[in-house]
CSV table of C-alpha atoms and ligand atoms in Angstrom, one decimal:
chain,number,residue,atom,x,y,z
U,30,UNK,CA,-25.5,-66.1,55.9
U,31,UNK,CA,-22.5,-66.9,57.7
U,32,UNK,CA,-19.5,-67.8,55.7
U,33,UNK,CA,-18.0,-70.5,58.6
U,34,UNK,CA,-19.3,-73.6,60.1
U,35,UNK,CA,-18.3,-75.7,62.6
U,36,UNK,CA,-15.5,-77.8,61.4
U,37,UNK,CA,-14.7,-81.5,62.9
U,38,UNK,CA,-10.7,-82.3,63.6
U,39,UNK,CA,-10.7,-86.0,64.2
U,40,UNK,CA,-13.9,-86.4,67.5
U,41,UNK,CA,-12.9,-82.8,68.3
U,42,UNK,CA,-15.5,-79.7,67.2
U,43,UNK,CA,-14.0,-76.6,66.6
U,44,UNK,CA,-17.3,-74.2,66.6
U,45,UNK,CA,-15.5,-71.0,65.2
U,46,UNK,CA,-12.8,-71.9,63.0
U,47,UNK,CA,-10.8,-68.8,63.4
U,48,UNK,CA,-7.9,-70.1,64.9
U,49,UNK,CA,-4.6,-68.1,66.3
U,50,UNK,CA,-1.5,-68.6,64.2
U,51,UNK,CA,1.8,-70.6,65.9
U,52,UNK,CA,4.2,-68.0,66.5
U,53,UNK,CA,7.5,-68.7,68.4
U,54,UNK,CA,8.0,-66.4,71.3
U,55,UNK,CA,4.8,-65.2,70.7
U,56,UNK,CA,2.0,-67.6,71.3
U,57,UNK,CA,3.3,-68.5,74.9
U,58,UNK,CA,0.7,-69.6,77.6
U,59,UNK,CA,0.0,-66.1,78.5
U,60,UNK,CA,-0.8,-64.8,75.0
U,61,UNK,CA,-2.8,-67.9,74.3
U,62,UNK,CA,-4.7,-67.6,77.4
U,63,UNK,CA,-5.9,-63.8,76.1
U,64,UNK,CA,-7.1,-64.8,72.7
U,65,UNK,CA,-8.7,-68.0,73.8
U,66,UNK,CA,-10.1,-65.8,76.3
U,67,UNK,CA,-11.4,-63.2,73.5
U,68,UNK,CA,-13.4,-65.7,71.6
U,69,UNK,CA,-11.0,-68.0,69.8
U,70,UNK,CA,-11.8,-71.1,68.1
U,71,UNK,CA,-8.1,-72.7,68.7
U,72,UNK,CA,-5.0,-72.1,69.8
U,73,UNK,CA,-1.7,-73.8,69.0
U,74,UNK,CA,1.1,-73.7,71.0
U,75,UNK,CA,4.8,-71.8,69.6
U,76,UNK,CA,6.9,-74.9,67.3
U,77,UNK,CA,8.6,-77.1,69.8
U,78,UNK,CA,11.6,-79.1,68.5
U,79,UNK,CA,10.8,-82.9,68.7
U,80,UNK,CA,14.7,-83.3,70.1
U,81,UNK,CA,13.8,-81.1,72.6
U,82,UNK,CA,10.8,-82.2,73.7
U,83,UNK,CA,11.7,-86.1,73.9
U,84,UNK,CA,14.5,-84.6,76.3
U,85,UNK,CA,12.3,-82.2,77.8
U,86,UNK,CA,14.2,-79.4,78.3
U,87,UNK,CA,13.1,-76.5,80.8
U,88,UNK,CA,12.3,-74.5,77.6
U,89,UNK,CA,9.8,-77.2,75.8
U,90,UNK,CA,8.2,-77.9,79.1
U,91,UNK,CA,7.7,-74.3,79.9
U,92,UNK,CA,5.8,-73.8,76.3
U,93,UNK,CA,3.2,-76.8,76.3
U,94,UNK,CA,2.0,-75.5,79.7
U,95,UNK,CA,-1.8,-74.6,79.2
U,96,UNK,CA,-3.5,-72.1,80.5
U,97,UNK,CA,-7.2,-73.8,82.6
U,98,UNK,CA,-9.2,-72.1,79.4
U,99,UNK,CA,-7.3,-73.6,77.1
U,100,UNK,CA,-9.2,-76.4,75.3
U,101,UNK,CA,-8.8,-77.8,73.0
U,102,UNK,CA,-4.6,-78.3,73.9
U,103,UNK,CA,-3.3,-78.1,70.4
U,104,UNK,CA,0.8,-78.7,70.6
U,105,UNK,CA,2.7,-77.7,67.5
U,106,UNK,CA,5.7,-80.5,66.8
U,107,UNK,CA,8.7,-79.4,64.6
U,108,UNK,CA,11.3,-82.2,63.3
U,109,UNK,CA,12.8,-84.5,60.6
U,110,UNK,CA,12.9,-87.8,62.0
U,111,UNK,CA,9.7,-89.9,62.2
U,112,UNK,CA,10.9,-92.0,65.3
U,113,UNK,CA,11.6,-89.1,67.1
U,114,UNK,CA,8.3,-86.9,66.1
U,115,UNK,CA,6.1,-90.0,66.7
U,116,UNK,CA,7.8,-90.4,70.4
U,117,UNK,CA,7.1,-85.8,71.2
U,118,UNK,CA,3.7,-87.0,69.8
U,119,UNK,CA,3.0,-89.7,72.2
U,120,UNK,CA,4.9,-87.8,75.3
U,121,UNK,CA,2.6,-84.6,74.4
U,122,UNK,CA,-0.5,-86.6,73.8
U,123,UNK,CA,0.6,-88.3,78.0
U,124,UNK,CA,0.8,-85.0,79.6
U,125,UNK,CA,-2.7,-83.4,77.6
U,126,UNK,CA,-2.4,-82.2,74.0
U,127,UNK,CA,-5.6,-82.9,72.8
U,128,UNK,CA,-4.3,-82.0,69.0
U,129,UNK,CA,-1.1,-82.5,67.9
U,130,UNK,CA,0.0,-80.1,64.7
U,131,UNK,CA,3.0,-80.4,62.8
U,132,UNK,CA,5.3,-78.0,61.3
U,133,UNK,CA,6.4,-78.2,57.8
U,134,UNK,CA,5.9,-74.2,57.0
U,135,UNK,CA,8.6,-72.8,59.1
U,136,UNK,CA,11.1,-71.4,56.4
U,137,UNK,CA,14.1,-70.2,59.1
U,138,UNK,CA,17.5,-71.2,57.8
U,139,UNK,CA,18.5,-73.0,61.4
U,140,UNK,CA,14.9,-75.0,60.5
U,141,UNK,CA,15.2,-76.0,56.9
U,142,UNK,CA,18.9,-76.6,56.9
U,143,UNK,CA,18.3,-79.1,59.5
U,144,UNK,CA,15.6,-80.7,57.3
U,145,UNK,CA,12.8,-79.7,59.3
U,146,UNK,CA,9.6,-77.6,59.1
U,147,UNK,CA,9.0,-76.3,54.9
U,148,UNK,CA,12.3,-78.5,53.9
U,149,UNK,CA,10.1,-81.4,54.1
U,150,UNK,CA,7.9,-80.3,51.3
U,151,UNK,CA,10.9,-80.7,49.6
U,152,UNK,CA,11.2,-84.4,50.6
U,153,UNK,CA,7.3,-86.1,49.7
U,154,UNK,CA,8.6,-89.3,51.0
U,155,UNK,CA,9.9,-88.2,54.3
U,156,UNK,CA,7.2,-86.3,55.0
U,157,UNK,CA,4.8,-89.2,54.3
U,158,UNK,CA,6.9,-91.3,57.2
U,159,UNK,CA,6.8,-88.9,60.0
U,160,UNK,CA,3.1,-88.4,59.5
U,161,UNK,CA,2.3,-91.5,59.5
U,162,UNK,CA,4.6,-92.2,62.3
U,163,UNK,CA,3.1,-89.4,64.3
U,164,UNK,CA,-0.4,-90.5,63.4
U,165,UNK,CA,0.1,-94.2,64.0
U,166,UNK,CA,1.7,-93.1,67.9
U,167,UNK,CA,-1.2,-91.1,69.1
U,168,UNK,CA,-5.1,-91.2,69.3
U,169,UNK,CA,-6.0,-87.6,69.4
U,170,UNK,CA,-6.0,-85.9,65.7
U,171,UNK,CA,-2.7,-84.4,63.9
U,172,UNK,CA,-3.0,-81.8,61.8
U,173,UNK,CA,-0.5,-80.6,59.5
U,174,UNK,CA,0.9,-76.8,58.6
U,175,UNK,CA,2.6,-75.9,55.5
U,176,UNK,CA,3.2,-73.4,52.9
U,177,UNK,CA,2.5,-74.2,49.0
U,178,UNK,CA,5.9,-75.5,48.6
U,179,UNK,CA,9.4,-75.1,48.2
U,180,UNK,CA,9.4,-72.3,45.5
U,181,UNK,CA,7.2,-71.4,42.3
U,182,UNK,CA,8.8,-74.4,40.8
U,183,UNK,CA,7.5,-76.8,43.3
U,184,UNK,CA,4.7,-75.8,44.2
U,185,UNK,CA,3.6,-79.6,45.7
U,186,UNK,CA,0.9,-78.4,48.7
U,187,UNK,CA,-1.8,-80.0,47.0
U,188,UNK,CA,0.4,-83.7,46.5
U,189,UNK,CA,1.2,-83.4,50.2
U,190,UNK,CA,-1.9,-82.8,51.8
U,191,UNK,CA,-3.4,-85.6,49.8
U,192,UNK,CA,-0.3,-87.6,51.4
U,193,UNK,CA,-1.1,-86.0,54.6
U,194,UNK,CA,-5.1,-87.2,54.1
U,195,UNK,CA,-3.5,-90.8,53.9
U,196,UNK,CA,-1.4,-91.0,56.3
U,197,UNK,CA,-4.6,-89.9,58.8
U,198,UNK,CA,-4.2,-86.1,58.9
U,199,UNK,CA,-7.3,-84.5,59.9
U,200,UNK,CA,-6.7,-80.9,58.8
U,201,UNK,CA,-4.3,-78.9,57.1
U,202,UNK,CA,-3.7,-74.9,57.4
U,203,UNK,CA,-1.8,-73.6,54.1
U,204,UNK,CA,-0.4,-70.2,54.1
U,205,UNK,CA,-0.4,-69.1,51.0
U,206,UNK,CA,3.5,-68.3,50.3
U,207,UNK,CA,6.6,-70.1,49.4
U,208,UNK,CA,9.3,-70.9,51.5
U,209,UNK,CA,11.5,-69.2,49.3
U,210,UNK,CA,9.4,-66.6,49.8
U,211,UNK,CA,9.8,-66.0,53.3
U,212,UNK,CA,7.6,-63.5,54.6
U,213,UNK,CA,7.7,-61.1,51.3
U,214,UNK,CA,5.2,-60.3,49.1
U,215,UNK,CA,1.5,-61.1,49.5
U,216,UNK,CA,-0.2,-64.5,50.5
U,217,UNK,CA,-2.0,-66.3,47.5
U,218,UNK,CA,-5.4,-67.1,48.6
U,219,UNK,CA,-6.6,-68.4,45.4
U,220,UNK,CA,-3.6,-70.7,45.4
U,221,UNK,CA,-5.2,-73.0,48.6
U,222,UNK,CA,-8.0,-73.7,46.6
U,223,UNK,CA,-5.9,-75.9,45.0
U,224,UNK,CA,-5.3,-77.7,48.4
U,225,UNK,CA,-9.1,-77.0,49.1
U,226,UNK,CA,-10.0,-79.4,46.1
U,227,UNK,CA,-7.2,-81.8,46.6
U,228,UNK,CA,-8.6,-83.1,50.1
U,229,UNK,CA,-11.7,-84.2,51.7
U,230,UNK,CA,-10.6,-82.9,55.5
U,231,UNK,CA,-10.8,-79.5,56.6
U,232,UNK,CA,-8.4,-76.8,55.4
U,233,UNK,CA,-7.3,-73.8,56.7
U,234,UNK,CA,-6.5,-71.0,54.7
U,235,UNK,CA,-3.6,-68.6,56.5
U,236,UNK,CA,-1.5,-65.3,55.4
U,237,UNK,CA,-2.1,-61.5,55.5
U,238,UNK,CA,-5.4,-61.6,57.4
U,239,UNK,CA,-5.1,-58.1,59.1
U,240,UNK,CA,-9.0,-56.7,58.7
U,241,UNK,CA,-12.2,-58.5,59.3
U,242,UNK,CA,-12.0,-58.1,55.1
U,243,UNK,CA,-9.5,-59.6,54.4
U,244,UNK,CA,-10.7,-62.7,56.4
U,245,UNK,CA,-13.8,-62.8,54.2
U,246,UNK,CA,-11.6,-62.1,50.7
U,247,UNK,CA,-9.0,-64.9,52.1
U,248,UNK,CA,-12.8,-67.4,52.4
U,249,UNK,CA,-13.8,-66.4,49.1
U,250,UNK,CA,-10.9,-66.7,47.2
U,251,UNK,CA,-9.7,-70.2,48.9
U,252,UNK,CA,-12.9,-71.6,49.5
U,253,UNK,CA,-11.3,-72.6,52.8
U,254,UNK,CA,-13.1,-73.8,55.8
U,255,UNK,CA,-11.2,-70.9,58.1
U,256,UNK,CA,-9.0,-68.7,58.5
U,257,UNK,CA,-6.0,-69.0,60.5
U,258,UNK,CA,-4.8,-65.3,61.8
U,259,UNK,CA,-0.7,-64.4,62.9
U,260,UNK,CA,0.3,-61.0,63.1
U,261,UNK,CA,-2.9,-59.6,62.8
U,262,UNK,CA,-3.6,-60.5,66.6
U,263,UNK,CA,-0.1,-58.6,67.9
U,264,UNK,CA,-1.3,-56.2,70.4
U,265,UNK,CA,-4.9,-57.1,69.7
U,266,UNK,CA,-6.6,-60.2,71.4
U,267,UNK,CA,-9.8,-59.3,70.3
U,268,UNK,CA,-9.3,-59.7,66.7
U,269,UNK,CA,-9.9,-62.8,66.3
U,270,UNK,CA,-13.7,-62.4,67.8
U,271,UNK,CA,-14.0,-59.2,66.0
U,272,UNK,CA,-13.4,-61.9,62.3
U,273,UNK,CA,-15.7,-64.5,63.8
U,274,UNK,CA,-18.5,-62.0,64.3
U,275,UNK,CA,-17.5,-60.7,60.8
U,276,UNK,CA,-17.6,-63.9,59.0
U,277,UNK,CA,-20.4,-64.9,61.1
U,278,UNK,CA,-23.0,-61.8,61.4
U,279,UNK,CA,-21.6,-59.3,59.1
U,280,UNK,CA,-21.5,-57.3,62.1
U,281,UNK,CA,-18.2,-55.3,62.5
U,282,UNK,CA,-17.5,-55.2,66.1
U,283,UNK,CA,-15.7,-52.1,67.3
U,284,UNK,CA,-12.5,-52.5,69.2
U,285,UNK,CA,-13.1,-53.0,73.0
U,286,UNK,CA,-12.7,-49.8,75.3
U,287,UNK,CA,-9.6,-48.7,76.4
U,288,UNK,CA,-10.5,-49.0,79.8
U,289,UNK,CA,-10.9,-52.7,78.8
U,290,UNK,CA,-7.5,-52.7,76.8
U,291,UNK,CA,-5.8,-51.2,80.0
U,292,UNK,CA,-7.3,-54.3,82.1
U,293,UNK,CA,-6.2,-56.9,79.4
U,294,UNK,CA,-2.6,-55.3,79.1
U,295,UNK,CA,-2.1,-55.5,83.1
U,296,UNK,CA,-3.8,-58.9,83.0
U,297,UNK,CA,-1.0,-60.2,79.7
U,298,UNK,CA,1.9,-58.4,81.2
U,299,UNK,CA,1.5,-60.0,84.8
U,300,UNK,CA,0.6,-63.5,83.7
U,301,UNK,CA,3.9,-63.1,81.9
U,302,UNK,CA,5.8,-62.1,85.0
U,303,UNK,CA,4.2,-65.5,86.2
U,304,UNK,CA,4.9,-67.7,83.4
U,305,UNK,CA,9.0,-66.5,82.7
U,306,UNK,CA,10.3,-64.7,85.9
U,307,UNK,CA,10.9,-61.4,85.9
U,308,UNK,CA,14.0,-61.3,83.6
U,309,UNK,CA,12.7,-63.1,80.0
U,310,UNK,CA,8.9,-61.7,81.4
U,311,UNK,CA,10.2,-57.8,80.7
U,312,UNK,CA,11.9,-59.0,77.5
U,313,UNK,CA,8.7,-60.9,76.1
U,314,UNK,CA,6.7,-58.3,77.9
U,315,UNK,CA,7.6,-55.3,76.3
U,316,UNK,CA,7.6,-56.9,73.0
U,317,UNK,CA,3.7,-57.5,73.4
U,318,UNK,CA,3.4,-54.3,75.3
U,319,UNK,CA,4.8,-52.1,72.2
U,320,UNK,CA,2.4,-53.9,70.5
U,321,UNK,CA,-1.0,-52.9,72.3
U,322,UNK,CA,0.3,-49.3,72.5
U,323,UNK,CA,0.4,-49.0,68.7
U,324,UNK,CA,-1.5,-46.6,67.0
U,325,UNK,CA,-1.9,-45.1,70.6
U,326,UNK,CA,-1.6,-41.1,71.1
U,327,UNK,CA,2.0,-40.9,72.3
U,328,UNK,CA,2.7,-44.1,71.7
U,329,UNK,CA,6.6,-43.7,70.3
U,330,UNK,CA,7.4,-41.9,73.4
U,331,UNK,CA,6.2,-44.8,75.8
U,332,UNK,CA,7.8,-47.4,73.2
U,333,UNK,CA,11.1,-45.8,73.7
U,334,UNK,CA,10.9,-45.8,77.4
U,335,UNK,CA,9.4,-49.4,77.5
U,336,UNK,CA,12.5,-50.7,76.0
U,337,UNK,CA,14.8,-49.4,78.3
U,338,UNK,CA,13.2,-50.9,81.6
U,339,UNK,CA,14.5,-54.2,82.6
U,340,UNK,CA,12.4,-54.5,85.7
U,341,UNK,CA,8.9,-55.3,86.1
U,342,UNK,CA,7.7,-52.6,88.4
U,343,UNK,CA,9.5,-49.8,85.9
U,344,UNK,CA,7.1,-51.4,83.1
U,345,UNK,CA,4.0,-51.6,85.4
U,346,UNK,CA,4.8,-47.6,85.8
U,347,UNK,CA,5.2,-47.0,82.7
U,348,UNK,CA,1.8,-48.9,81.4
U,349,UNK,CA,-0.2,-46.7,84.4
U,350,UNK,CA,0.8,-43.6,83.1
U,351,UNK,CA,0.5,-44.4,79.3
U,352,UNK,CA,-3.0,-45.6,79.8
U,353,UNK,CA,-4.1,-43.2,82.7
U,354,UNK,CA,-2.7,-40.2,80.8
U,355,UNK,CA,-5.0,-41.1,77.8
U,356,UNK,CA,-7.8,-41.9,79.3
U,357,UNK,CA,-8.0,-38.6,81.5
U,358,UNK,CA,-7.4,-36.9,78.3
U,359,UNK,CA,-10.1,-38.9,76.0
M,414,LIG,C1,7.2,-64.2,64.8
M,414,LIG,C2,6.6,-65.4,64.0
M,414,LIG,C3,6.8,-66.7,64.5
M,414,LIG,C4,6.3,-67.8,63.8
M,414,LIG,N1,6.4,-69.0,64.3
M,414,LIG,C5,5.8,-70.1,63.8
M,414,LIG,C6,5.8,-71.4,64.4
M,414,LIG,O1,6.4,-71.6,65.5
M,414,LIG,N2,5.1,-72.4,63.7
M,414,LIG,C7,4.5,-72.2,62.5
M,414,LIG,O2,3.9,-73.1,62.0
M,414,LIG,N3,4.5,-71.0,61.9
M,414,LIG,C8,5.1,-69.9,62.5
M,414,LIG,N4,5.0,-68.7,62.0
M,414,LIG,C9,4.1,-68.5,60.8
M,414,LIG,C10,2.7,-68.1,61.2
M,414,LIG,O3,2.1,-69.2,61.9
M,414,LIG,C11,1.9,-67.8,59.9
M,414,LIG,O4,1.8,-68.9,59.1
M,414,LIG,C12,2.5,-66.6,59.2
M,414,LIG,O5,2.8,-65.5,60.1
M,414,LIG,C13,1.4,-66.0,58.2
M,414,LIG,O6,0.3,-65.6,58.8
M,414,LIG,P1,0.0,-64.1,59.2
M,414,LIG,O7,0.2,-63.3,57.9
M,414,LIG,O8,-1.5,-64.1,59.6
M,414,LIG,O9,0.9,-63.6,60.2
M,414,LIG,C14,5.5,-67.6,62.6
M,414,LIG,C15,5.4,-66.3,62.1
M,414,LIG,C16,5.9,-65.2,62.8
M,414,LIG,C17,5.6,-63.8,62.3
């Protein structure tokens, strides 16, 4: 029996709710474009800054381009005043977002100290305005993200996301940590079944998915209606499919080929070349590059090369020989 079903955000269907995480300088077009590619339910787009985007700065308008696979369009909006969210809102919703998501998990001090992302848990009331703000500015659904609050004193997730359900959210992802928290420690799964219960709308369960097991743990423990996966999909685009058919099936789906990894890395590491230039595409490249290569036979070796080239053709070189060497020798 499968342990997901199609889940409705707003008029939009999401058929496999195993969605890829927001991750700044990580879930760029390019990166998006491979997972959506390798069977993902949704993609969101890296946190844009509301300021940012109302100005829309080279750097905002670079990361809500989408890629022509990409749908739905599902932009992730960070801020603290309604006015301003509601206007990023409306200006995404103009040039395609066919979801609009906003942030109030991100726990990074230049975040929260501006009052934005998990330092609106903090503040109900706030939080309440710009939702309903952003809501009342767009037709396509918002979503919200968040963690289960503040700290183990405030643990208000639940409160919120029956806010958020008022103001006209349509889904909510929880990752199951504080934001005092930061990344440390595990994620509480059984924790967002407190959110789970709160809330008629669809809620996402998110932290610590790394295996296909894990994904089905995270379901049974959160009662969730999917699983929203981060670092588990570094250097592996096919994860995501490889949960879905888990949760789905039961069937464990082995990792792709390396002949097929060596055509997705060339594929990700030129599409970056494309989407930054050449300078920032070696820097983001070689991050995801270092990535795919883990776990690799000689893999610390090609690492430690890879983050010495600065130009595109020396990291095109060096992916040919990691790959070719290791497939002549498997
Ligand atoms: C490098 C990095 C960047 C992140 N950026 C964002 C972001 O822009 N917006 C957001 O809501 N969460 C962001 N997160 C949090 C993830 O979306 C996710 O909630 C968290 O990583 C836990 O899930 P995981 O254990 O599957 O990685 C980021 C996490 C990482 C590791």
């Amino acid at each position: 029996m499968s342990l997901i079903k199609p889940i409705k955000i707003g008029n939009i269907t999401v058929e496999d709710p195993v969605i890829l995480a927001p991750m700044t300088d990580v879930t760029d077009k390019p990166f998006r474009h491979i997972v959506k590619k390798h069977g993902a339910g949704l993609v969101i787009s890296e946190m844009i800054a509301s300021q940012a985007m109302i100005r829309q700065t080279r750097q905002s308008m670079l990361m809500i381009q989408r890629s022509d696979i990409e749908s739905p369009m599902a932009v992730q909006l960070a801020g603290c005043e309604p006015e301003v969210m509601a206007e990023a809102a409306k200006l995404n919703e103009d040039m395609g977002a066919e979801i609009i998501d906003i942030n109030m998990g991100c726990p990074m001090k230049k975040v929260v100290n501006n009052y934005a992302g998990s330092a609106l848990m903090r503040d109900e009331l706030l939080a309440g305005r710009i939702l309903e703000a952003v809501v009342k500015a767009v037709k396509v659904p918002v979503t919200l993200k968040m963690r289960m609050g503040w700290d183990d004193h405030s643990l208000n997730a639940p409160k919120l996301a029956q806010i958020a359900e008022g103001s006209g959210i349509q889904m909510i992802t929880v990752h199951g940590r504080t934001r005092c928290q930061l990344y440390n420690g595990k994620a509480n799964w059984p924790f967002i079944r407190t959110v789970k219960d709160a809330v008629k709308i669809p809620v996402i369960g998110n932290g610590d998915v790394l295996t296909v097991d894990n994904a089905k743990q995270l379901l049974e423990e959160s009662g969730a209606d999917g699983v929203m996966i981060g670092r588990g999909v570094y250097g592996k685009p096919w994860f995501v499919q490889q949960v879905i058919d888990f949760l789905k099936n039961g069937v464990r789906t082995p990792d792709p080929s390396m002949e097929h990894q060596y055509e997705v890395v060339k594929e990700h590491f030129a599409a970056m070349i494309d989407h930054y230039g050449e300078r920032s595409g070696v820097l983001v490249g070689r991050k995801h590059m270092g990535w795919y290569s883990k776990g690799v036979k000689n893999s610390t070796e090609f690492r430690l090369l890879l983050n010495q080239a600065t130009e595109a053709h020396s990291v095109k070189e060096l992916i040919t020989r990691f790959f070719e060497e290791h497939l002549a020798t498997s």
